[in-house]
GROMACS .gro file of C-alpha atoms in nm:
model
  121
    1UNK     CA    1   0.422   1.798  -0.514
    2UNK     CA    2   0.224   1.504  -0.487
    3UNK     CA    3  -0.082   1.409  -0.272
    4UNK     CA    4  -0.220   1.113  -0.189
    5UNK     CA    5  -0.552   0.968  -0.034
    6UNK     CA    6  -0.640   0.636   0.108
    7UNK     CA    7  -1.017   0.454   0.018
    8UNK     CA    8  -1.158   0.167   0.124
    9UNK     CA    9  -1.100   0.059   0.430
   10UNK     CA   10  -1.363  -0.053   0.672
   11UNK     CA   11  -1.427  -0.368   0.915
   12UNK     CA   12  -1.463  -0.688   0.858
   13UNK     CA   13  -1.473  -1.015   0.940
   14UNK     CA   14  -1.189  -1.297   0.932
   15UNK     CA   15  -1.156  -1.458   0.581
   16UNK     CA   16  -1.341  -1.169   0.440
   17UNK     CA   17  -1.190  -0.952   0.176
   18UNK     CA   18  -1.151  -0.563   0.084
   19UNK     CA   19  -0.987  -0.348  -0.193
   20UNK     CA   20  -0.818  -0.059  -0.094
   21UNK     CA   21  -0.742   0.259  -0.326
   22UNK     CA   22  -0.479   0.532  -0.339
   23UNK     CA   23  -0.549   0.843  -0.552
   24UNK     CA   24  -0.276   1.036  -0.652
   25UNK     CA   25  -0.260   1.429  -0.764
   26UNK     CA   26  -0.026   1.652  -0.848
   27UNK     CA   27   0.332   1.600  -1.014
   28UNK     CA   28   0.238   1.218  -1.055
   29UNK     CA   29   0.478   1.162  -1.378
   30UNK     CA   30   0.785   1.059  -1.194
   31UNK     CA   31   0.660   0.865  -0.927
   32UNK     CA   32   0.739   0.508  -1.042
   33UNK     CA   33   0.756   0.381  -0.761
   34UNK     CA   34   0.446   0.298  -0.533
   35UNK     CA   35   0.387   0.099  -0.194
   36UNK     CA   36   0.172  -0.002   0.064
   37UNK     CA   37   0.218  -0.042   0.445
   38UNK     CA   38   0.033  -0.098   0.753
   39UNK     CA   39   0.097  -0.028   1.134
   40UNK     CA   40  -0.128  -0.102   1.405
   41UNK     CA   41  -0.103   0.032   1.762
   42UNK     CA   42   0.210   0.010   1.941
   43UNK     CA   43   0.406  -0.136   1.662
   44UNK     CA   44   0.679  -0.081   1.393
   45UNK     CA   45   0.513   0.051   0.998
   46UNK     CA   46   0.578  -0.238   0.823
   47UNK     CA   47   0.566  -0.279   0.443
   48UNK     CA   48   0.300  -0.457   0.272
   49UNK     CA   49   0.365  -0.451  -0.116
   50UNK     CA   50   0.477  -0.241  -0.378
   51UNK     CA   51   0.506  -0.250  -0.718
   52UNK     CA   52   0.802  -0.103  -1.001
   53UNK     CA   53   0.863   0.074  -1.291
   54UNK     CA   54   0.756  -0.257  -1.552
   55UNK     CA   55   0.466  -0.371  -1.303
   56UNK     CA   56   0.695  -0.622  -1.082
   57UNK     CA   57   0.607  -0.684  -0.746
   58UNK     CA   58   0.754  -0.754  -0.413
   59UNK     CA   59   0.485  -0.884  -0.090
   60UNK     CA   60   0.587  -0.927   0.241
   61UNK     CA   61   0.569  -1.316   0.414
   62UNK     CA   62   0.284  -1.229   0.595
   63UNK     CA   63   0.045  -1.158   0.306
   64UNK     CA   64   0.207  -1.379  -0.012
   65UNK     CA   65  -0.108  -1.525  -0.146
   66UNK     CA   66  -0.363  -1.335   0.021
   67UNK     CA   67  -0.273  -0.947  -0.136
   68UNK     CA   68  -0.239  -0.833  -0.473
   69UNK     CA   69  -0.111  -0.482  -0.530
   70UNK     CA   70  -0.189  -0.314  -0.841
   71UNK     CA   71  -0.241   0.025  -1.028
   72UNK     CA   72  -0.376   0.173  -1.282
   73UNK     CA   73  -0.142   0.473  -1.413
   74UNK     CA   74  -0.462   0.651  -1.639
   75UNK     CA   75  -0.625   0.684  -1.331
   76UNK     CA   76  -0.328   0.761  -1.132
   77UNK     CA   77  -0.452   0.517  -0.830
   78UNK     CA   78  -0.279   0.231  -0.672
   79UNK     CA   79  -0.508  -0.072  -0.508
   80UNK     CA   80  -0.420  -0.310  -0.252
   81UNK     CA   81  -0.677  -0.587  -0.325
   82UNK     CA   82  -0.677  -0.825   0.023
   83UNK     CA   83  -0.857  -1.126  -0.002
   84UNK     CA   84  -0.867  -1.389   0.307
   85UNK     CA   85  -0.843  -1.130   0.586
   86UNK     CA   86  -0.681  -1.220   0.939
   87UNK     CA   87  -0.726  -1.091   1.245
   88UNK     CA   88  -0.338  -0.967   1.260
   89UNK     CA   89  -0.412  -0.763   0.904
   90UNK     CA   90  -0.555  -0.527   1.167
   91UNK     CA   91  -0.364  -0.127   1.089
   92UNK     CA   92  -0.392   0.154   0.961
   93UNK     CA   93  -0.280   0.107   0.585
   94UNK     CA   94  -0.085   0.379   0.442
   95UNK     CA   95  -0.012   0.420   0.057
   96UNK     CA   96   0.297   0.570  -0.030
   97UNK     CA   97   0.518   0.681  -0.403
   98UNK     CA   98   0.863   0.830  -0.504
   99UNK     CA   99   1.057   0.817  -0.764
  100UNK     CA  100   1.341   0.601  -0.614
  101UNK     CA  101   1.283   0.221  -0.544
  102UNK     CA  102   1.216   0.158  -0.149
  103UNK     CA  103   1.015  -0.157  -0.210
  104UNK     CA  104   0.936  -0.257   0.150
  105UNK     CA  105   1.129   0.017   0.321
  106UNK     CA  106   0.909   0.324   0.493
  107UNK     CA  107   1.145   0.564   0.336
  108UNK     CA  108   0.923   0.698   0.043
  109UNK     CA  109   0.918   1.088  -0.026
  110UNK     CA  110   0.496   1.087  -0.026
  111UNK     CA  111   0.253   0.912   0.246
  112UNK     CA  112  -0.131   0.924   0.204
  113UNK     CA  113  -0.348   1.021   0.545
  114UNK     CA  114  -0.434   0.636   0.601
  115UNK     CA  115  -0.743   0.416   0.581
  116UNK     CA  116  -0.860   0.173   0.883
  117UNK     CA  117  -0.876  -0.169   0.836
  118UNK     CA  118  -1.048  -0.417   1.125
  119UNK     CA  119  -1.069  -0.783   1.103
  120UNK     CA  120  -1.260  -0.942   1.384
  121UNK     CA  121  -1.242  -1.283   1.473
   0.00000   0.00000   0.00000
């Protein structure tokens, strides 16, 4: 089992930045593979970035340039670091693992609670 909790998110103004964390506990050995997503109100969860096995990464069009996902596997937590924030960033951002590679895909075995992020114009 595997448990996961959001950090970091808060509001902010456009071109402003935030890092957001995911702390995982639990059976963290074989999850390889992390993401993170975002869905604001009456739309689709859409993928973000994740991150593989060797450290390669994979960004959606929307944020290429503005978001960096990392992690750092001592501490067992996953950051979204989002620099440049727009006003259609605005979602709940959800971190997510397995042990299977989904990439962009909301099909992961493990979801964290969420953390609200607000850009203003």
């Amino acid at each position: 089992q595997v448990q996961l909790v959001e950090s970091g998110g808060a509001s902010v103004q456009a071109g402003g930045s935030l890092r957001l964390s995911c702390a995982a506990s639990g059976d963290t050995s074989r999850m390889t593979y992390m993401g993170w997503f975002r869905q604001a109100p009456g739309k689709v969860r859409e993928g973000v970035a994740a991150i593989r096995l060797f450290g390669s990464t994979v960004y959606a069009d929307s944020v290429k340039g503005r978001f960096t996902i990392s992690k750092d596997n001592t501490k067992n937590t996953l950051y979204l670091q989002m620099n440049s924030l727009e006003p259609e960033d605005t979602a709940m951002y959800f971190c997510a693992a397995d042990r299977v590679q989904w990439d962009l895909f909301p099909r992961y075995n493990y979801w964290g609670q969420g953390t609200q992020v607000t850009v203003s114009s």
